[in-house]
Amino acid sequence: MRDNPLAWDYVICVTRPALLLAPQNYLAEVTARLSEAKIQDAVSGHETGPIFDWLMASISLQGISDAIALDYDARHGGVRYVDIESALRAPPICDQLRCYWRFEACRYRKGERTCSEPGLQPFCPLPKHPLRKGLLNVAAYSLFLFIRDVCGGDFVGWIDSRLEAADIGVGALGREQRMQAALIEPLGHIAGVGPKLWNMMLADLLLAGDSRRERWATTGASMIAIDTLVHNFLHRTGALRRLGAEHLYGAGCYAPHGCAAIVSSLAHRIDAREFNPANPAIFPRFVQHALWGFCAAWGWNICNGNRIDDRGRCQNRYCPAYEDCDRVALKGPRG
């Protein structure tokens, strides 16, 4: 990624419409959602159950529309912390359920009705929870065992200790990235929950779980989740090309010169308090959310494949960034 002042001037210009359209009350909305789930109370009291239930509600939305996932859970009940706690109160017959470090060998598949110990399945509690797909059963047990065995049952205390150990001091270069990694690296090994989803969930939890925890708020504000909408926006606008950071969507988005680094660098070049005085000055999560909302069909629905024929340059003259945008074709030219 080039440190080119002219290129960054362009990126600031072409992303400004998205920032101006972003919900000014973003922080308040996150806080209200967590308050409805009583997460702030759970953080204050180091109560793991409500936080686990809230995390699983978000995990269950993977790979399908929110409406369908929520309707399924409403009809079938989902899974709660107390459900798994009760199921594992007696020593499980399967060794894979005895501790977090053994569980990675479970390999349960709902559709095929297979696992590493198929003869024990009739006695195993894991498949008995009526979740939408087997991967969610696996994720629920993996998360529960992580919290029980790695965190000692206190997820809030574990976050506090991990952030404290990684903290190199307020204002130190790379502080936010070190604290992020201290959480994402171990959590990334939980089965069925990838780093992108952890960034999304932890950003909300850390931003709004307790504003008095400075390390939480600072780390949450810097967490970025890159999806295809944000990556394609940076491609179509020419931001990737001008910064010498062109790459395919995927792991490259989180590489040193990928999309996440660009969004973070952009956030350090603007003052997010311009859009709401309650925002922190440097707020990468807000910038990422603004770009996503500018593109998403259930956001402003401006910069996406439904509105643009990606075989050629964008012709959406209603886009507020149209006159400034490089309008780079996402795919090859029309043949």
mmCIF file of C-alpha atoms in Angstrom:
data_model
loop_
_atom_site.group_PDB
_atom_site.id
_atom_site.type_symbol
_atom_site.label_atom_id
_atom_site.label_comp_id
_atom_site.label_asym_id
_atom_site.label_seq_id
_atom_site.Cartn_x
_atom_site.Cartn_y
_atom_site.Cartn_z
ATOM 1 C CA MET A 1 0.000 0.000 0.000
ATOM 2 C CA ARG A 2 1.560 3.245 -1.155
ATOM 3 C CA ASP A 3 2.001 6.140 1.231
ATOM 4 C CA ASN A 4 0.937 8.545 -1.513
ATOM 5 C CA PRO A 5 -0.678 11.793 -0.276
ATOM 6 C CA LEU A 6 -2.509 12.341 -3.574
ATOM 7 C CA ALA A 7 -3.895 8.805 -3.525
ATOM 8 C CA TRP A 8 -5.092 9.251 0.061
ATOM 9 C CA ASP A 9 -6.682 12.597 -0.811
ATOM 10 C CA TYR A 10 -8.637 10.738 -3.483
ATOM 11 C CA VAL A 11 -9.670 7.923 -1.098
ATOM 12 C CA ILE A 12 -10.880 10.459 1.466
ATOM 13 C CA CYS A 13 -12.871 12.259 -1.242
ATOM 14 C CA VAL A 14 -14.519 9.185 -2.761
ATOM 15 C CA THR A 15 -15.475 7.662 0.602
ATOM 16 C CA ARG A 16 -16.877 10.863 2.079
ATOM 17 C CA PRO A 17 -20.444 10.373 0.707
ATOM 18 C CA ALA A 18 -20.631 7.022 2.494
ATOM 19 C CA LEU A 19 -19.493 8.594 5.765
ATOM 20 C CA LEU A 20 -22.016 11.407 5.425
ATOM 21 C CA LEU A 21 -24.828 8.888 4.851
ATOM 22 C CA ALA A 22 -23.791 6.633 7.748
ATOM 23 C CA PRO A 23 -26.121 6.612 10.774
ATOM 24 C CA GLN A 24 -24.870 9.297 13.128
ATOM 25 C CA ASN A 25 -26.250 7.369 16.091
ATOM 26 C CA TYR A 26 -24.262 4.209 15.289
ATOM 27 C CA LEU A 27 -22.817 3.900 18.800
ATOM 28 C CA ALA A 28 -26.193 4.518 20.420
ATOM 29 C CA GLU A 29 -27.785 1.810 18.250
ATOM 30 C CA VAL A 30 -25.140 -0.741 19.240
ATOM 31 C CA THR A 31 -25.552 0.193 22.897
ATOM 32 C CA ALA A 32 -29.329 -0.163 22.679
ATOM 33 C CA ARG A 33 -29.098 -3.620 21.066
ATOM 34 C CA LEU A 34 -26.776 -4.867 23.778
ATOM 35 C CA SER A 35 -28.899 -3.285 26.475
ATOM 36 C CA GLU A 36 -31.948 -5.169 25.203
ATOM 37 C CA ALA A 37 -30.012 -8.407 25.675
ATOM 38 C CA LYS A 38 -28.827 -7.202 29.122
ATOM 39 C CA ILE A 39 -25.202 -7.472 28.060
ATOM 40 C CA GLN A 40 -24.013 -4.431 29.998
ATOM 41 C CA ASP A 41 -25.385 -5.980 33.192
ATOM 42 C CA ALA A 42 -23.696 -9.263 32.328
ATOM 43 C CA VAL A 43 -20.352 -7.523 31.769
ATOM 44 C CA SER A 44 -20.659 -5.649 35.052
ATOM 45 C CA GLY A 45 -21.447 -8.838 36.963
ATOM 46 C CA HIS A 46 -19.072 -11.124 35.019
ATOM 47 C CA GLU A 47 -22.062 -13.265 34.037
ATOM 48 C CA THR A 48 -21.061 -15.486 31.157
ATOM 49 C CA GLY A 49 -24.477 -16.992 30.327
ATOM 50 C CA PRO A 50 -26.137 -13.936 28.752
ATOM 51 C CA ILE A 51 -22.987 -13.141 26.742
ATOM 52 C CA PHE A 52 -22.791 -16.715 25.435
ATOM 53 C CA ASP A 53 -26.476 -16.619 24.462
ATOM 54 C CA TRP A 54 -25.994 -13.295 22.661
ATOM 55 C CA LEU A 55 -22.924 -14.587 20.816
ATOM 56 C CA MET A 56 -24.745 -17.741 19.720
ATOM 57 C CA ALA A 57 -27.681 -15.681 18.450
ATOM 58 C CA SER A 58 -25.225 -13.851 16.165
ATOM 59 C CA ILE A 59 -23.383 -17.034 15.160
ATOM 60 C CA SER A 60 -26.681 -18.651 14.139
ATOM 61 C CA LEU A 61 -27.184 -15.948 11.466
ATOM 62 C CA GLN A 62 -24.268 -17.228 9.364
ATOM 63 C CA GLY A 63 -24.938 -18.146 5.767
ATOM 64 C CA ILE A 64 -28.636 -17.305 5.613
ATOM 65 C CA SER A 65 -30.965 -14.321 5.905
ATOM 66 C CA ASP A 66 -31.531 -12.987 9.414
ATOM 67 C CA ALA A 67 -35.292 -13.453 9.055
ATOM 68 C CA ILE A 68 -35.029 -17.147 8.218
ATOM 69 C CA ALA A 69 -32.471 -17.829 10.953
ATOM 70 C CA LEU A 70 -34.458 -15.962 13.607
ATOM 71 C CA ASP A 71 -37.675 -17.681 12.589
ATOM 72 C CA TYR A 72 -35.997 -21.087 12.832
ATOM 73 C CA ASP A 73 -34.654 -20.346 16.318
ATOM 74 C CA ALA A 74 -38.042 -19.003 17.407
ATOM 75 C CA ARG A 75 -39.709 -22.250 16.342
ATOM 76 C CA HIS A 76 -37.040 -24.660 17.564
ATOM 77 C CA GLY A 77 -35.554 -22.883 20.566
ATOM 78 C CA GLY A 78 -31.876 -22.429 19.702
ATOM 79 C CA VAL A 79 -29.343 -23.279 22.401
ATOM 80 C CA ARG A 80 -28.449 -21.470 25.624
ATOM 81 C CA TYR A 81 -25.512 -21.588 27.994
ATOM 82 C CA VAL A 82 -27.574 -23.323 30.675
ATOM 83 C CA ASP A 83 -28.618 -26.011 28.190
ATOM 84 C CA ILE A 84 -25.042 -27.081 27.512
ATOM 85 C CA GLU A 85 -24.021 -26.599 31.131
ATOM 86 C CA SER A 86 -26.771 -29.003 32.151
ATOM 87 C CA ALA A 87 -25.924 -31.465 29.366
ATOM 88 C CA LEU A 88 -22.276 -31.653 30.475
ATOM 89 C CA ARG A 89 -22.882 -31.690 34.218
ATOM 90 C CA ALA A 90 -22.291 -35.442 34.293
ATOM 91 C CA PRO A 91 -19.003 -36.671 32.769
ATOM 92 C CA PRO A 92 -19.753 -37.241 29.055
ATOM 93 C CA ILE A 93 -19.339 -40.702 27.622
ATOM 94 C CA CYS A 94 -17.455 -39.316 24.603
ATOM 95 C CA ASP A 95 -13.868 -38.223 25.216
ATOM 96 C CA GLN A 96 -14.242 -35.371 22.701
ATOM 97 C CA LEU A 97 -16.605 -33.581 25.086
ATOM 98 C CA ARG A 98 -14.381 -33.856 28.133
ATOM 99 C CA CYS A 99 -12.372 -30.691 27.453
ATOM 100 C CA TYR A 100 -11.896 -27.941 24.881
ATOM 101 C CA TRP A 101 -8.570 -29.276 23.589
ATOM 102 C CA ARG A 102 -10.040 -32.696 22.755
ATOM 103 C CA PHE A 103 -13.177 -31.326 21.152
ATOM 104 C CA GLU A 104 -11.478 -30.352 17.896
ATOM 105 C CA ALA A 105 -11.574 -34.056 16.974
ATOM 106 C CA CYS A 106 -15.409 -34.205 17.218
ATOM 107 C CA ARG A 107 -16.111 -33.814 13.461
ATOM 108 C CA TYR A 108 -19.897 -33.975 13.881
ATOM 109 C CA ARG A 109 -21.909 -33.635 10.645
ATOM 110 C CA LYS A 110 -25.664 -33.337 10.985
ATOM 111 C CA GLY A 111 -26.621 -34.218 7.409
ATOM 112 C CA GLU A 112 -24.465 -37.322 7.255
ATOM 113 C CA ARG A 113 -25.071 -38.178 10.934
ATOM 114 C CA THR A 114 -21.380 -38.806 11.339
ATOM 115 C CA CYS A 115 -18.732 -37.874 13.899
ATOM 116 C CA SER A 116 -15.424 -39.268 15.180
ATOM 117 C CA GLU A 117 -17.301 -41.655 17.525
ATOM 118 C CA PRO A 118 -20.468 -42.642 15.605
ATOM 119 C CA GLY A 119 -21.250 -45.509 17.956
ATOM 120 C CA LEU A 120 -21.672 -43.047 20.822
ATOM 121 C CA GLN A 121 -23.989 -40.635 18.977
ATOM 122 C CA PRO A 122 -27.224 -41.991 20.541
ATOM 123 C CA PHE A 123 -25.803 -41.007 23.959
ATOM 124 C CA CYS A 124 -24.223 -37.695 22.937
ATOM 125 C CA PRO A 125 -25.956 -34.448 23.975
ATOM 126 C CA LEU A 126 -24.469 -32.375 21.129
ATOM 127 C CA PRO A 127 -26.819 -33.525 18.303
ATOM 128 C CA LYS A 128 -29.903 -33.270 20.523
ATOM 129 C CA HIS A 129 -30.109 -29.466 20.298
ATOM 130 C CA PRO A 130 -32.430 -28.707 17.332
ATOM 131 C CA LEU A 131 -30.224 -26.155 15.597
ATOM 132 C CA ARG A 132 -30.503 -25.241 11.920
ATOM 133 C CA LYS A 133 -27.294 -27.010 10.919
ATOM 134 C CA GLY A 134 -24.754 -29.230 12.620
ATOM 135 C CA LEU A 135 -21.994 -26.642 12.381
ATOM 136 C CA LEU A 136 -23.965 -24.534 14.870
ATOM 137 C CA ASN A 137 -24.094 -27.426 17.354
ATOM 138 C CA VAL A 138 -20.337 -27.783 17.007
ATOM 139 C CA ALA A 139 -19.789 -24.022 17.393
ATOM 140 C CA ALA A 140 -21.974 -23.901 20.509
ATOM 141 C CA TYR A 141 -20.092 -26.691 22.268
ATOM 142 C CA SER A 142 -16.697 -25.424 21.147
ATOM 143 C CA LEU A 143 -17.505 -21.937 22.472
ATOM 144 C CA PHE A 144 -18.891 -23.324 25.733
ATOM 145 C CA LEU A 145 -15.824 -25.507 26.327
ATOM 146 C CA PHE A 146 -13.505 -22.596 25.476
ATOM 147 C CA ILE A 147 -15.229 -20.405 28.038
ATOM 148 C CA ARG A 148 -15.273 -23.163 30.660
ATOM 149 C CA ASP A 149 -11.755 -24.522 30.185
ATOM 150 C CA VAL A 150 -9.710 -21.616 28.783
ATOM 151 C CA CYS A 151 -11.515 -18.702 30.454
ATOM 152 C CA GLY A 152 -12.292 -20.488 33.721
ATOM 153 C CA GLY A 153 -15.980 -19.730 33.188
ATOM 154 C CA ASP A 154 -15.387 -15.953 33.222
ATOM 155 C CA PHE A 155 -15.356 -14.632 29.656
ATOM 156 C CA VAL A 156 -15.306 -10.990 30.797
ATOM 157 C CA GLY A 157 -12.357 -11.605 33.106
ATOM 158 C CA TRP A 158 -10.518 -13.413 30.314
ATOM 159 C CA ILE A 159 -10.997 -10.462 27.955
ATOM 160 C CA ASP A 160 -9.774 -8.071 30.643
ATOM 161 C CA SER A 161 -6.640 -10.108 31.315
ATOM 162 C CA ARG A 162 -5.833 -10.665 27.627
ATOM 163 C CA LEU A 163 -6.141 -6.974 26.818
ATOM 164 C CA GLU A 164 -4.103 -5.931 29.848
ATOM 165 C CA ALA A 165 -1.295 -8.339 28.947
ATOM 166 C CA ALA A 166 -1.205 -7.089 25.347
ATOM 167 C CA ASP A 167 -1.416 -3.379 26.195
ATOM 168 C CA ILE A 168 1.805 -1.510 25.402
ATOM 169 C CA GLY A 169 0.477 1.842 26.563
ATOM 170 C CA VAL A 170 -1.974 4.513 25.425
ATOM 171 C CA GLY A 171 -0.758 6.179 22.246
ATOM 172 C CA ALA A 172 1.839 3.511 21.461
ATOM 173 C CA LEU A 173 2.110 2.534 17.804
ATOM 174 C CA GLY A 174 0.342 -0.745 17.109
ATOM 175 C CA ARG A 175 -1.423 -0.842 20.480
ATOM 176 C CA GLU A 176 -4.893 -1.516 19.068
ATOM 177 C CA GLN A 177 -3.616 -4.222 16.720
ATOM 178 C CA ARG A 178 -1.824 -6.033 19.553
ATOM 179 C CA MET A 179 -4.928 -6.022 21.732
ATOM 180 C CA GLN A 180 -7.095 -7.198 18.830
ATOM 181 C CA ALA A 181 -4.745 -10.089 18.132
ATOM 182 C CA ALA A 182 -4.716 -11.064 21.804
ATOM 183 C CA LEU A 183 -8.432 -11.854 21.483
ATOM 184 C CA ILE A 184 -8.878 -12.900 17.853
ATOM 185 C CA GLU A 185 -5.979 -15.371 17.711
ATOM 186 C CA PRO A 186 -7.268 -17.751 20.430
ATOM 187 C CA LEU A 187 -10.947 -17.217 19.637
ATOM 188 C CA GLY A 188 -10.228 -17.976 15.982
ATOM 189 C CA HIS A 189 -9.633 -21.616 16.914
ATOM 190 C CA ILE A 190 -13.212 -22.088 18.114
ATOM 191 C CA ALA A 191 -14.881 -24.420 15.646
ATOM 192 C CA GLY A 192 -17.360 -22.893 13.221
ATOM 193 C CA VAL A 193 -16.659 -19.216 14.024
ATOM 194 C CA GLY A 194 -14.220 -17.386 11.755
ATOM 195 C CA PRO A 195 -12.184 -14.211 12.386
ATOM 196 C CA LYS A 196 -14.574 -12.038 10.348
ATOM 197 C CA LEU A 197 -17.510 -12.954 12.577
ATOM 198 C CA TRP A 198 -15.426 -12.550 15.729
ATOM 199 C CA ASN A 199 -14.446 -9.058 14.603
ATOM 200 C CA MET A 200 -18.111 -8.172 14.092
ATOM 201 C CA MET A 201 -19.311 -9.579 17.418
ATOM 202 C CA LEU A 202 -16.416 -8.355 19.522
ATOM 203 C CA ALA A 203 -16.589 -4.875 18.023
ATOM 204 C CA ASP A 204 -20.118 -4.482 19.401
ATOM 205 C CA LEU A 205 -19.366 -6.179 22.721
ATOM 206 C CA LEU A 206 -16.230 -4.154 23.394
ATOM 207 C CA LEU A 207 -17.649 -0.840 22.176
ATOM 208 C CA ALA A 208 -20.859 -0.984 24.184
ATOM 209 C CA GLY A 209 -20.307 -3.594 26.905
ATOM 210 C CA ASP A 210 -18.799 -1.066 29.315
ATOM 211 C CA SER A 211 -17.671 2.363 28.129
ATOM 212 C CA ARG A 212 -15.583 2.750 31.303
ATOM 213 C CA ARG A 213 -13.267 -0.061 30.194
ATOM 214 C CA GLU A 214 -10.882 1.984 28.050
ATOM 215 C CA ARG A 215 -9.119 -1.037 26.582
ATOM 216 C CA TRP A 216 -12.452 -2.543 25.537
ATOM 217 C CA ALA A 217 -13.667 0.621 23.827
ATOM 218 C CA THR A 218 -10.353 1.274 22.073
ATOM 219 C CA THR A 219 -10.055 -2.292 20.809
ATOM 220 C CA GLY A 220 -13.698 -2.502 19.719
ATOM 221 C CA ALA A 221 -13.479 0.773 17.814
ATOM 222 C CA SER A 222 -10.557 -0.567 15.786
ATOM 223 C CA MET A 223 -12.069 -3.940 14.826
ATOM 224 C CA ILE A 224 -12.884 -4.274 11.134
ATOM 225 C CA ALA A 225 -14.838 -6.976 9.306
ATOM 226 C CA ILE A 226 -14.295 -6.969 5.540
ATOM 227 C CA ASP A 227 -16.957 -8.583 3.364
ATOM 228 C CA THR A 228 -17.365 -8.610 -0.415
ATOM 229 C CA LEU A 229 -19.350 -5.359 -0.365
ATOM 230 C CA VAL A 230 -16.510 -3.379 1.227
ATOM 231 C CA HIS A 231 -13.822 -5.073 -0.865
ATOM 232 C CA ASN A 232 -15.739 -4.456 -4.108
ATOM 233 C CA PHE A 233 -16.368 -0.835 -3.149
ATOM 234 C CA LEU A 234 -12.632 -0.269 -2.705
ATOM 235 C CA HIS A 235 -12.027 -1.954 -6.070
ATOM 236 C CA ARG A 236 -14.762 -0.125 -8.019
ATOM 237 C CA THR A 237 -13.755 3.288 -6.693
ATOM 238 C CA GLY A 238 -10.133 2.676 -7.683
ATOM 239 C CA ALA A 239 -8.911 2.986 -4.095
ATOM 240 C CA LEU A 240 -7.097 -0.359 -4.318
ATOM 241 C CA ARG A 241 -5.448 0.560 -7.621
ATOM 242 C CA ARG A 242 -4.364 4.046 -6.587
ATOM 243 C CA LEU A 243 -2.849 2.692 -3.359
ATOM 244 C CA GLY A 244 -1.080 -0.159 -5.137
ATOM 245 C CA ALA A 245 -3.075 -2.673 -3.115
ATOM 246 C CA GLU A 246 -5.049 -4.642 -5.699
ATOM 247 C CA HIS A 247 -5.895 -8.181 -4.536
ATOM 248 C CA LEU A 248 -8.633 -10.787 -4.717
ATOM 249 C CA TYR A 249 -11.287 -10.951 -2.038
ATOM 250 C CA GLY A 250 -10.329 -13.287 0.799
ATOM 251 C CA ALA A 251 -7.233 -13.617 2.948
ATOM 252 C CA GLY A 252 -5.612 -10.735 1.064
ATOM 253 C CA CYS A 253 -8.169 -8.369 2.590
ATOM 254 C CA TYR A 254 -6.471 -8.882 5.966
ATOM 255 C CA ALA A 255 -2.903 -8.862 4.651
ATOM 256 C CA PRO A 256 -0.632 -5.938 5.642
ATOM 257 C CA HIS A 257 -1.708 -3.916 2.572
ATOM 258 C CA GLY A 258 -5.252 -5.230 2.220
ATOM 259 C CA CYS A 259 -8.719 -3.787 2.696
ATOM 260 C CA ALA A 260 -8.628 -3.829 6.489
ATOM 261 C CA ALA A 261 -5.358 -1.892 6.522
ATOM 262 C CA ILE A 262 -6.812 0.654 4.070
ATOM 263 C CA VAL A 263 -9.946 1.179 6.165
ATOM 264 C CA SER A 264 -7.821 1.555 9.297
ATOM 265 C CA SER A 265 -5.474 4.032 7.599
ATOM 266 C CA LEU A 266 -8.445 5.987 6.287
ATOM 267 C CA ALA A 267 -9.892 6.173 9.802
ATOM 268 C CA HIS A 268 -6.615 7.666 11.031
ATOM 269 C CA ARG A 269 -6.860 10.389 8.376
ATOM 270 C CA ILE A 270 -10.321 11.653 9.294
ATOM 271 C CA ASP A 271 -11.980 12.715 12.542
ATOM 272 C CA ALA A 272 -15.095 10.607 13.172
ATOM 273 C CA ARG A 273 -16.317 13.214 15.684
ATOM 274 C CA GLU A 274 -17.323 15.304 12.660
ATOM 275 C CA PHE A 275 -20.192 12.863 12.119
ATOM 276 C CA ASN A 276 -21.124 12.548 15.797
ATOM 277 C CA PRO A 277 -19.303 14.245 18.700
ATOM 278 C CA ALA A 278 -19.854 11.053 20.737
ATOM 279 C CA ASN A 279 -17.640 9.077 18.355
ATOM 280 C CA PRO A 280 -13.969 8.506 19.147
ATOM 281 C CA ALA A 281 -11.791 10.567 16.832
ATOM 282 C CA ILE A 282 -10.221 7.471 15.290
ATOM 283 C CA PHE A 283 -13.020 4.990 14.620
ATOM 284 C CA PRO A 284 -12.187 2.312 12.008
ATOM 285 C CA ARG A 285 -15.279 0.269 12.873
ATOM 286 C CA PHE A 286 -17.528 3.239 12.041
ATOM 287 C CA VAL A 287 -15.716 3.798 8.732
ATOM 288 C CA GLN A 288 -16.088 0.138 7.760
ATOM 289 C CA HIS A 289 -19.765 0.159 8.744
ATOM 290 C CA ALA A 290 -20.330 3.321 6.694
ATOM 291 C CA LEU A 291 -18.806 1.757 3.569
ATOM 292 C CA TRP A 292 -20.817 -1.419 4.089
ATOM 293 C CA GLY A 293 -24.071 0.523 4.563
ATOM 294 C CA PHE A 294 -23.411 2.567 1.425
ATOM 295 C CA CYS A 295 -23.322 -0.681 -0.567
ATOM 296 C CA ALA A 296 -25.708 -3.097 1.192
ATOM 297 C CA ALA A 297 -29.136 -3.768 -0.288
ATOM 298 C CA TRP A 298 -30.636 -3.236 3.157
ATOM 299 C CA GLY A 299 -28.543 -0.094 3.600
ATOM 300 C CA TRP A 300 -28.344 2.652 0.959
ATOM 301 C CA ASN A 301 -28.159 0.073 -1.853
ATOM 302 C CA ILE A 302 -25.886 2.221 -4.004
ATOM 303 C CA CYS A 303 -22.647 0.405 -4.814
ATOM 304 C CA ASN A 304 -23.371 -3.281 -5.394
ATOM 305 C CA GLY A 305 -23.832 -5.858 -8.135
ATOM 306 C CA ASN A 306 -27.596 -5.351 -8.172
ATOM 307 C CA ARG A 307 -27.210 -1.724 -9.185
ATOM 308 C CA ILE A 308 -24.080 -2.005 -11.332
ATOM 309 C CA ASP A 309 -23.268 -4.167 -14.335
ATOM 310 C CA ASP A 310 -19.794 -5.193 -13.218
ATOM 311 C CA ARG A 311 -18.710 -6.217 -16.714
ATOM 312 C CA GLY A 312 -18.077 -2.543 -17.392
ATOM 313 C CA ARG A 313 -17.611 0.789 -15.633
ATOM 314 C CA CYS A 314 -20.358 1.846 -13.249
ATOM 315 C CA GLN A 315 -23.109 3.887 -14.905
ATOM 316 C CA ASN A 316 -25.056 4.697 -11.730
ATOM 317 C CA ARG A 317 -25.208 8.483 -12.068
ATOM 318 C CA TYR A 318 -27.394 8.687 -8.975
ATOM 319 C CA CYS A 319 -24.432 7.682 -6.794
ATOM 320 C CA PRO A 320 -23.244 10.747 -4.820
ATOM 321 C CA ALA A 321 -19.623 9.704 -5.481
ATOM 322 C CA TYR A 322 -20.117 9.243 -9.234
ATOM 323 C CA GLU A 323 -18.345 12.386 -10.444
ATOM 324 C CA ASP A 324 -15.233 11.730 -8.339
ATOM 325 C CA CYS A 325 -15.111 7.937 -8.634
ATOM 326 C CA ASP A 326 -12.679 6.109 -10.956
ATOM 327 C CA ARG A 327 -15.488 3.575 -11.656
ATOM 328 C CA VAL A 328 -13.139 0.620 -12.210
ATOM 329 C CA ALA A 329 -14.864 -2.429 -13.706
ATOM 330 C CA LEU A 330 -15.011 -5.261 -11.204
ATOM 331 C CA LYS A 331 -14.832 -7.932 -13.880
ATOM 332 C CA GLY A 332 -13.363 -8.117 -17.363
ATOM 333 C CA PRO A 333 -14.755 -5.997 -20.214
ATOM 334 C CA ARG A 334 -17.848 -7.095 -22.085
ATOM 335 C CA GLY A 335 -16.886 -9.729 -24.620
#
